[in-house]
mmCIF file of C-alpha atoms in Angstrom:
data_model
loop_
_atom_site.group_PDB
_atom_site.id
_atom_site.type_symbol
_atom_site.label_atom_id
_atom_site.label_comp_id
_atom_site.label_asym_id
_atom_site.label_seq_id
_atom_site.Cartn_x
_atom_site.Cartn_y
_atom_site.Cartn_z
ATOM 1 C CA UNK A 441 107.148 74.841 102.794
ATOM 2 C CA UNK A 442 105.368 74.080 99.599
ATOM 3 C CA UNK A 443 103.211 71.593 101.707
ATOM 4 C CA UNK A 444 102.800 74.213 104.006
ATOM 5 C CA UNK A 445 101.445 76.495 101.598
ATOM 6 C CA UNK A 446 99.231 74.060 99.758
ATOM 7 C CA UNK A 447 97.756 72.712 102.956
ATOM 8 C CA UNK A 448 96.693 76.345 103.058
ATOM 9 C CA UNK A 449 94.081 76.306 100.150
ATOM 10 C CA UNK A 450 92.313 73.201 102.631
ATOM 11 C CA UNK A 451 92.075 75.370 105.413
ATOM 12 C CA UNK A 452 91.380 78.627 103.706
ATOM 13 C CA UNK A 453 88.006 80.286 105.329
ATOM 14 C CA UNK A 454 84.675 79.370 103.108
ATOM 15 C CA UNK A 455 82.070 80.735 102.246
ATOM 16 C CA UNK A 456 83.083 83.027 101.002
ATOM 17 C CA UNK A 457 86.192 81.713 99.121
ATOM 18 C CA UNK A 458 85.877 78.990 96.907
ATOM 19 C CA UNK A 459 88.760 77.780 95.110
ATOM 20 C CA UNK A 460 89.573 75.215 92.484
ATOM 21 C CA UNK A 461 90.766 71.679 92.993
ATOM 22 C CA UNK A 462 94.384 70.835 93.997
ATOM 23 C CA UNK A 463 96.694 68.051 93.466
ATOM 24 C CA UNK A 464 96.861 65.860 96.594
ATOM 25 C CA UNK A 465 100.145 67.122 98.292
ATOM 26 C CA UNK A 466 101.173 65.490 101.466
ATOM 27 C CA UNK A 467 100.221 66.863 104.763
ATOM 28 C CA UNK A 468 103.470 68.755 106.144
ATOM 29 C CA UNK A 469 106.072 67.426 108.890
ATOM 30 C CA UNK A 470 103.903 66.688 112.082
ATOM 31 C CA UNK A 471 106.041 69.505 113.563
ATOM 32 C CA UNK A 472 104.834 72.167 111.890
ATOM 33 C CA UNK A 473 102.069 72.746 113.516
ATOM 34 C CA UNK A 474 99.279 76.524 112.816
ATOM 35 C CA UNK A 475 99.169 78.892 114.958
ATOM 36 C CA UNK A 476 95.880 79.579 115.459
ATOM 37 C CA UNK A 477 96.742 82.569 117.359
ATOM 38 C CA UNK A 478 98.515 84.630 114.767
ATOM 39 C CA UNK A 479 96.471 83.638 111.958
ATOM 40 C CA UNK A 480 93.078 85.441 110.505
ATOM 41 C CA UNK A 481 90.019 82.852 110.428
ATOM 42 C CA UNK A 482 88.282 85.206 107.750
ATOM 43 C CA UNK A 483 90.125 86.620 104.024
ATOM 44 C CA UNK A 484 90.415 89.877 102.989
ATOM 45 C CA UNK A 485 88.427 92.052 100.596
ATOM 46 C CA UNK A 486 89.875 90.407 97.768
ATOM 47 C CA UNK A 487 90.074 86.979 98.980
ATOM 48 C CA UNK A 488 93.959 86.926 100.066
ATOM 49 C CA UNK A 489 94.858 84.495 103.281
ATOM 50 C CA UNK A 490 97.820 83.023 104.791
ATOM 51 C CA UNK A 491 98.706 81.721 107.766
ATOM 52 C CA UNK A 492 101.264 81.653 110.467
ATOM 53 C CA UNK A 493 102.860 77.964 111.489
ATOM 54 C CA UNK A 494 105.921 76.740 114.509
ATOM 55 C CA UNK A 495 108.185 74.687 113.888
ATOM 56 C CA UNK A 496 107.342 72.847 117.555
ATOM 57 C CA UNK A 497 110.868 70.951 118.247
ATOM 58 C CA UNK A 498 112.771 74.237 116.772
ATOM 59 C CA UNK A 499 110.363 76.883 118.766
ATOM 60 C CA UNK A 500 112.604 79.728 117.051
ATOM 61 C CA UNK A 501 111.489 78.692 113.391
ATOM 62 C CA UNK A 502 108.189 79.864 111.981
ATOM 63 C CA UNK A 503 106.384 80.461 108.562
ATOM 64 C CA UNK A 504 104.332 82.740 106.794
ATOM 65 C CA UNK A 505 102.208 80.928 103.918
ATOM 66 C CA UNK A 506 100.377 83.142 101.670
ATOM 67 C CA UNK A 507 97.660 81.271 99.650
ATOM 68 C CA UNK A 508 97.510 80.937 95.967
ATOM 69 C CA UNK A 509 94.641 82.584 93.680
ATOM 70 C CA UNK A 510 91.497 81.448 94.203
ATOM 71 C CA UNK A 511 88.073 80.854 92.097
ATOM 72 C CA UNK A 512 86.605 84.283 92.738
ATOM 73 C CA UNK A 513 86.607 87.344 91.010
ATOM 74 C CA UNK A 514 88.243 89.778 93.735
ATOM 75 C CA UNK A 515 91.430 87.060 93.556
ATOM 76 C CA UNK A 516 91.106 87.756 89.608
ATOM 77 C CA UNK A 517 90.853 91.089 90.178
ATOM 78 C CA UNK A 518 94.354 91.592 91.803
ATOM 79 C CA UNK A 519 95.854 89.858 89.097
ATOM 80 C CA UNK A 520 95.208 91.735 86.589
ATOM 81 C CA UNK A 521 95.252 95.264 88.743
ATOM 82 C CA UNK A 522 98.512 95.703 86.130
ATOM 83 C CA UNK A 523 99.348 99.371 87.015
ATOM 84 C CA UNK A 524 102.771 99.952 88.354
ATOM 85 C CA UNK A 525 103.527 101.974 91.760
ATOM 86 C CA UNK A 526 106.190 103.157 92.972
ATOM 87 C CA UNK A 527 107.840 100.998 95.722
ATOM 88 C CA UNK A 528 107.918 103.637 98.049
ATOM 89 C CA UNK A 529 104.871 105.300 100.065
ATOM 90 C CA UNK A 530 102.846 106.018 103.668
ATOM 91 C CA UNK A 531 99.477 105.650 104.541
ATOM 92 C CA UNK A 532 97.914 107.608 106.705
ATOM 93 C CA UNK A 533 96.658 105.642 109.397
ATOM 94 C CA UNK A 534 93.642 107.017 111.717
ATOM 95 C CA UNK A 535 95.178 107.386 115.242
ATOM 96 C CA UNK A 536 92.490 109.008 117.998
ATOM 97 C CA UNK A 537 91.185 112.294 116.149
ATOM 98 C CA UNK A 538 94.952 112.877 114.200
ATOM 99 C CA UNK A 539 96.319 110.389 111.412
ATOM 100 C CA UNK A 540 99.378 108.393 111.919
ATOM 101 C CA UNK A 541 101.451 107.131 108.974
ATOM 102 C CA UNK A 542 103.049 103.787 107.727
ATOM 103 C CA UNK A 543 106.033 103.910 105.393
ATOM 104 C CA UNK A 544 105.432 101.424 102.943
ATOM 105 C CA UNK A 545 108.558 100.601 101.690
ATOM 106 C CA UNK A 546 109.384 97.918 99.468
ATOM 107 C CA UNK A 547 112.814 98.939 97.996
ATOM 108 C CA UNK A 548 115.648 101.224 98.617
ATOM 109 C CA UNK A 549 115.215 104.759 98.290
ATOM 110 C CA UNK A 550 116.964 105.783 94.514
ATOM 111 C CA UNK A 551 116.754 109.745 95.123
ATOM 112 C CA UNK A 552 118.215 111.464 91.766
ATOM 113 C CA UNK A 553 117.595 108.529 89.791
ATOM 114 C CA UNK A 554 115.283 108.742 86.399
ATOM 115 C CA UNK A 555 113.583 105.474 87.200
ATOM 116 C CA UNK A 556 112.606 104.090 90.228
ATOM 117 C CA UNK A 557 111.272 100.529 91.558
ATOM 118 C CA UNK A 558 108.210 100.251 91.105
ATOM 119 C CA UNK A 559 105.752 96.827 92.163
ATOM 120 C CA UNK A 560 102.623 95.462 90.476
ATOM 121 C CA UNK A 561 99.492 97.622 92.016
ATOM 122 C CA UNK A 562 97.188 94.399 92.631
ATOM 123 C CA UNK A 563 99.844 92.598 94.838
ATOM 124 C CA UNK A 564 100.715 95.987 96.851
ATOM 125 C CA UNK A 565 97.209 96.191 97.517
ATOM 126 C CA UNK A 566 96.627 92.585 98.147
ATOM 127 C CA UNK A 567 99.831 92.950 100.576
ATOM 128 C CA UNK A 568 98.468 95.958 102.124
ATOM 129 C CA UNK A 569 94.842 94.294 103.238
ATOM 130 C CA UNK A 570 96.563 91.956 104.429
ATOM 131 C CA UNK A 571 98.711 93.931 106.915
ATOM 132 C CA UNK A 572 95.625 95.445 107.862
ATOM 133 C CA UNK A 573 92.705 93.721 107.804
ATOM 134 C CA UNK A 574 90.922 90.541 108.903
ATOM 135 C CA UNK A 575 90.302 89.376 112.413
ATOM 136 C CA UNK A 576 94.194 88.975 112.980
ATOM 137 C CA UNK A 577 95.986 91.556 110.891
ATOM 138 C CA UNK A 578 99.421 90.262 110.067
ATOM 139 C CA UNK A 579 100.823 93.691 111.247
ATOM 140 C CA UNK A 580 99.739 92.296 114.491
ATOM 141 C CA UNK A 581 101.372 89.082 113.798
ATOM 142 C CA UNK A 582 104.758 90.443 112.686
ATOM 143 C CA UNK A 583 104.578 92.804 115.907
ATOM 144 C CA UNK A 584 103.939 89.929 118.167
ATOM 145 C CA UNK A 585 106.878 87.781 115.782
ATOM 146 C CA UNK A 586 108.654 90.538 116.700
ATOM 147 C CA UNK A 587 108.425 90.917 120.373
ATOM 148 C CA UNK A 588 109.662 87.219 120.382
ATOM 149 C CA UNK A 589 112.257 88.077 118.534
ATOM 150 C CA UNK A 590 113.494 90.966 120.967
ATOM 151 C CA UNK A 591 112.589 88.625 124.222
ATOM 152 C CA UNK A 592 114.590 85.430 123.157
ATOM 153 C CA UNK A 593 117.946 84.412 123.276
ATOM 154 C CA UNK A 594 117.443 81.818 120.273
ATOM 155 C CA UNK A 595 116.941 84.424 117.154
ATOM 156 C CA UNK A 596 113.434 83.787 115.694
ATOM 157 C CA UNK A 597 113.813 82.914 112.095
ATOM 158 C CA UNK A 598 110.939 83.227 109.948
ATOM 159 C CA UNK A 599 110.700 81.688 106.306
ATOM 160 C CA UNK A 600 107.736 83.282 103.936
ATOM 161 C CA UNK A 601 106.505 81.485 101.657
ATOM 162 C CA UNK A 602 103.779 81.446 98.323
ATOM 163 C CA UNK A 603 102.570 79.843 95.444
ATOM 164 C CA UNK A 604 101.418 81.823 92.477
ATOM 165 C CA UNK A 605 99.938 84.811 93.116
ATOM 166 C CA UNK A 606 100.616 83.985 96.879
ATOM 167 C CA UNK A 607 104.374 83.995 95.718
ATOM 168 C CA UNK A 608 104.547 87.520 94.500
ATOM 169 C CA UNK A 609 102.854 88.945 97.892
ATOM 170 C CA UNK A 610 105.727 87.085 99.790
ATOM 171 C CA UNK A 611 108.048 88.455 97.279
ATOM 172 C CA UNK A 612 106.866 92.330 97.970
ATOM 173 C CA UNK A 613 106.372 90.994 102.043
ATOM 174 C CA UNK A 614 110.018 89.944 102.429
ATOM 175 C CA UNK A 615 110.922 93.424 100.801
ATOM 176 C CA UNK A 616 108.326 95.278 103.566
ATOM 177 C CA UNK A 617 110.196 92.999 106.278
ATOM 178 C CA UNK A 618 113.362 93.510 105.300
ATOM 179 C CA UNK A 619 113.451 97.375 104.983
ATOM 180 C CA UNK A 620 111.070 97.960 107.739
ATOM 181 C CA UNK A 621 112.180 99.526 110.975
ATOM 182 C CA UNK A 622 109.895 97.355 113.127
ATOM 183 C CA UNK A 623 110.428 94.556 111.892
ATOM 184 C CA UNK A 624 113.923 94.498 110.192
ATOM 185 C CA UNK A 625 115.692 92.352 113.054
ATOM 186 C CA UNK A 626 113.994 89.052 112.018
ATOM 187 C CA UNK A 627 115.303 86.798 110.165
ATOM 188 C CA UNK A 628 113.535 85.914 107.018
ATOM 189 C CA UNK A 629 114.036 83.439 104.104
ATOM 190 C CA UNK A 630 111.725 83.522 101.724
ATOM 191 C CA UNK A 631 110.581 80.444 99.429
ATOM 192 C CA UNK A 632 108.866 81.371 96.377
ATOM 193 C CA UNK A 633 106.677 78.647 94.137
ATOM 194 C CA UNK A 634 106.185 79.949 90.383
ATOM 195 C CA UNK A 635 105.690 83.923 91.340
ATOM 196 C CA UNK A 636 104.276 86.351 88.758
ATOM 197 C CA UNK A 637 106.412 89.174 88.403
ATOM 198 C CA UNK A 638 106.100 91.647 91.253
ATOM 199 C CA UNK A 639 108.180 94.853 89.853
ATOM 200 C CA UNK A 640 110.085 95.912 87.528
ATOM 201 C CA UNK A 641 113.766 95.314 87.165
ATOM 202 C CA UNK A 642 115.145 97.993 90.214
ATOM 203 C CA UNK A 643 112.462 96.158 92.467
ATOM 204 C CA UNK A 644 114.129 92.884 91.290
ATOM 205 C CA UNK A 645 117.400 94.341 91.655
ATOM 206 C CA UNK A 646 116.541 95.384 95.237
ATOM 207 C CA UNK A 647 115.239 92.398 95.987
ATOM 208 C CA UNK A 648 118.177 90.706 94.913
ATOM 209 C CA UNK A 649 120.872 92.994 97.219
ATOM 210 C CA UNK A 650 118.801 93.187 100.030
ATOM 211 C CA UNK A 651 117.902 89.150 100.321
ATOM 212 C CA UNK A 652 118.694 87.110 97.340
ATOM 213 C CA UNK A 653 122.920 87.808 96.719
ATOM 214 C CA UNK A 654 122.629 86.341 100.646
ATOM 215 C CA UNK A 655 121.307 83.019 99.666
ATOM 216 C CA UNK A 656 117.815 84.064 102.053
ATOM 217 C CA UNK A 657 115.289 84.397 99.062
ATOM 218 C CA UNK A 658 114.379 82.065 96.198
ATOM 219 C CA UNK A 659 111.997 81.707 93.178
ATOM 220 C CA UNK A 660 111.755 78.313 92.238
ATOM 221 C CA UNK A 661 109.503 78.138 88.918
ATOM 222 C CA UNK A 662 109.029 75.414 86.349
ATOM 223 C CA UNK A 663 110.130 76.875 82.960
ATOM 224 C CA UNK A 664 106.668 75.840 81.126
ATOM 225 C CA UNK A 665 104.934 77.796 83.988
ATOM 226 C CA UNK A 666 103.389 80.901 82.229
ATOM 227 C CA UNK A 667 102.925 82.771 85.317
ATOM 228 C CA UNK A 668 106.490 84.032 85.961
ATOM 229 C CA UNK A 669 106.481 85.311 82.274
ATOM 230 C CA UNK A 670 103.441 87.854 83.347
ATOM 231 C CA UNK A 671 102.502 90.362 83.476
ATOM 232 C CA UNK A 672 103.653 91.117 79.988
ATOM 233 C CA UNK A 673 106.282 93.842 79.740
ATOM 234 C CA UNK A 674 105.827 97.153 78.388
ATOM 235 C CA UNK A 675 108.704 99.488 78.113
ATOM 236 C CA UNK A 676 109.959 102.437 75.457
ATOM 237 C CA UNK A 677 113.311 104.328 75.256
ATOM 238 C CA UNK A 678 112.149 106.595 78.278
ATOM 239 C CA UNK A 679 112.139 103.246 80.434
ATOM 240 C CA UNK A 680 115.918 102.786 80.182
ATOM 241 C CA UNK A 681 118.225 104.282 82.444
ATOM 242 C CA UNK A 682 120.297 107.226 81.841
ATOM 243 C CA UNK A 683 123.088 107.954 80.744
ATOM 244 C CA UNK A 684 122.765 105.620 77.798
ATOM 245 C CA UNK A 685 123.407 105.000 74.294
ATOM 246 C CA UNK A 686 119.833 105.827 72.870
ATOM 247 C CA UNK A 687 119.842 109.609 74.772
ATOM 248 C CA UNK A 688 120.749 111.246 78.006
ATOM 249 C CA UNK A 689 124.192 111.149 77.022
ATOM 250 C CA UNK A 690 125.674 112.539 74.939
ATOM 251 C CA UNK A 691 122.458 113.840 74.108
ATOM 252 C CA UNK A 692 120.195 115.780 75.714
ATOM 253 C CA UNK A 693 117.445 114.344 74.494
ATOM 254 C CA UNK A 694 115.315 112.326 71.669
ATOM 255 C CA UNK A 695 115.488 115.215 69.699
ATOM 256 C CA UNK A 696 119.601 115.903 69.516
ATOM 257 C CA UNK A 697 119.892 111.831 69.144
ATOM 258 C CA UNK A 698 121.063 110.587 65.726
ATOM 259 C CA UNK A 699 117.983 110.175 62.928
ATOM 260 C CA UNK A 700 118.380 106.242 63.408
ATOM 261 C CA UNK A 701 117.502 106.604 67.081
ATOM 262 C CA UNK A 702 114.717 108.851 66.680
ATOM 263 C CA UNK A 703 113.286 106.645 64.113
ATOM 264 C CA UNK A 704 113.240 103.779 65.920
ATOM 265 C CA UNK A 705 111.982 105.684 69.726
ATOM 266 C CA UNK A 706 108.910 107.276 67.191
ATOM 267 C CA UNK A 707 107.893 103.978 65.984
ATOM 268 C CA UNK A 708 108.271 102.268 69.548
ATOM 269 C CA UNK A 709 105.805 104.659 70.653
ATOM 270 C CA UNK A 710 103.107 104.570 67.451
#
């Protein structure tokens, strides 16, 4: 799969991507072959691509590989698009003269609870453009994954894959998959290569129950990476969940905590 997804950056659409040079990686198995048919030949509005491969002696097996950052400022620009969102959303779709919508989910629902997931704003968005844009949206890929999926007797099983930034988008994709009601029935492993951090800790908690405790998602990252270490975490006493020691319980809030506790959540947020 890393092959896969490096071979991805030589066949990525240019102009108008450019991207920076790459360590030679071998070519992947001659088995794995693009399909040409579920994959966009242009990028999106800020310079994501992936493609779709087969597996042609196991016809049930395919891959997604997003693409890494690239050498442009619209890749840059999704980087560092730090804002968190919440994990859960629709967007209204255009449908005729009415609007349709998509539920956007990337994590469980947490109703009643003080904090909810939440996922890195640039990679949602990179993740949404993707779904929806280019020549071959890969909304129309998953739905046609999908059909296969229903049709054949073999289960398709579909491994997603990224490296870098391209890791985090298949991070928050295998989430979309995974609690979608389209597309839920396929089988997905996902293969991450040194992801930046896509959410916060529920999203990596979901993540973790929905596909990870079942041995079907991995990060593998090089501990002198810095990527996986950003973005840089920002949280204060209001972050943490509640009940807890700081306030919530017994207290009510800051204000009824003990002095030592009130000291320390006033300078946190100086």
């Amino acid at each position: 799969l890393l092959k896969i997804c490096q071979k991805v950056y030589a066949n990525s659409p240019k102009p108008p991507t450019q991207f920076t040079a790459v360590p030679t990686v071998p070519n992947p198995p001659d088995h794995w072959q693009i399909r040409s048919d579920l994959s966009p030949t242009t990028v999106t509005l800020d310079d994501s691509y992936w493609q779709v491969w087969q597996n042609t002696t196991q016809t049930h097996q395919y891959a997604i590989a997003v693409r890494g950052p690239v050498n442009a400022g619209s890749s840059d620009f999704t980087d560092f698009l730090l804002p968190m969102i919440k994990a859960r959303f629709s967007i209204p779709l255009p449908q005729n003269d009415s609007f349709e919508t998509l539920d956007f989910n990337l994590a469980r629902d947490e109703v009643g609870s003080t904090i909810e997931a939440g996922v890195h704003a640039g990679f949602a968005l990179s993740l949404m453009l993707m779904l929806g844009s280019t020549d071959c949206p890969l909304m129309f890929s998953l739905g046609r994954l999908a059909a296969l999926n229903f049709a054949s007797n073999d289960r398709l099983q579909l491994f997603v894959s990224g490296h870098g930034q391209g890791a985090s988008v298949a991070l928050l994709l295998t989430s979309f998959i995974r609690h979608s009601a389209l597309f839920s029935g396929i089988r997905t492993k996902t293969y991450a290569f040194g992801p930046a951090k896509p959410g916060n800790d529920h999203y990596a908690n979901d993540l973790d129950q929905i596909a990870g405790a079942k041995g079907m998602c991995f990060s593998v990252c090089n501990s002198q990476d810095w990527v996986p270490q950003v973005p840089l975490t920002l949280q204060n006493l209001e972050n943490v969940n509640t009940p807890n020691s700081f306030f919530g319980y017994p207290y009510a809030s800051v204000a009824d905590a003990p002095q030592a506790v009130v000291q320390m959540h006033d300078s946190v947020n100086r």
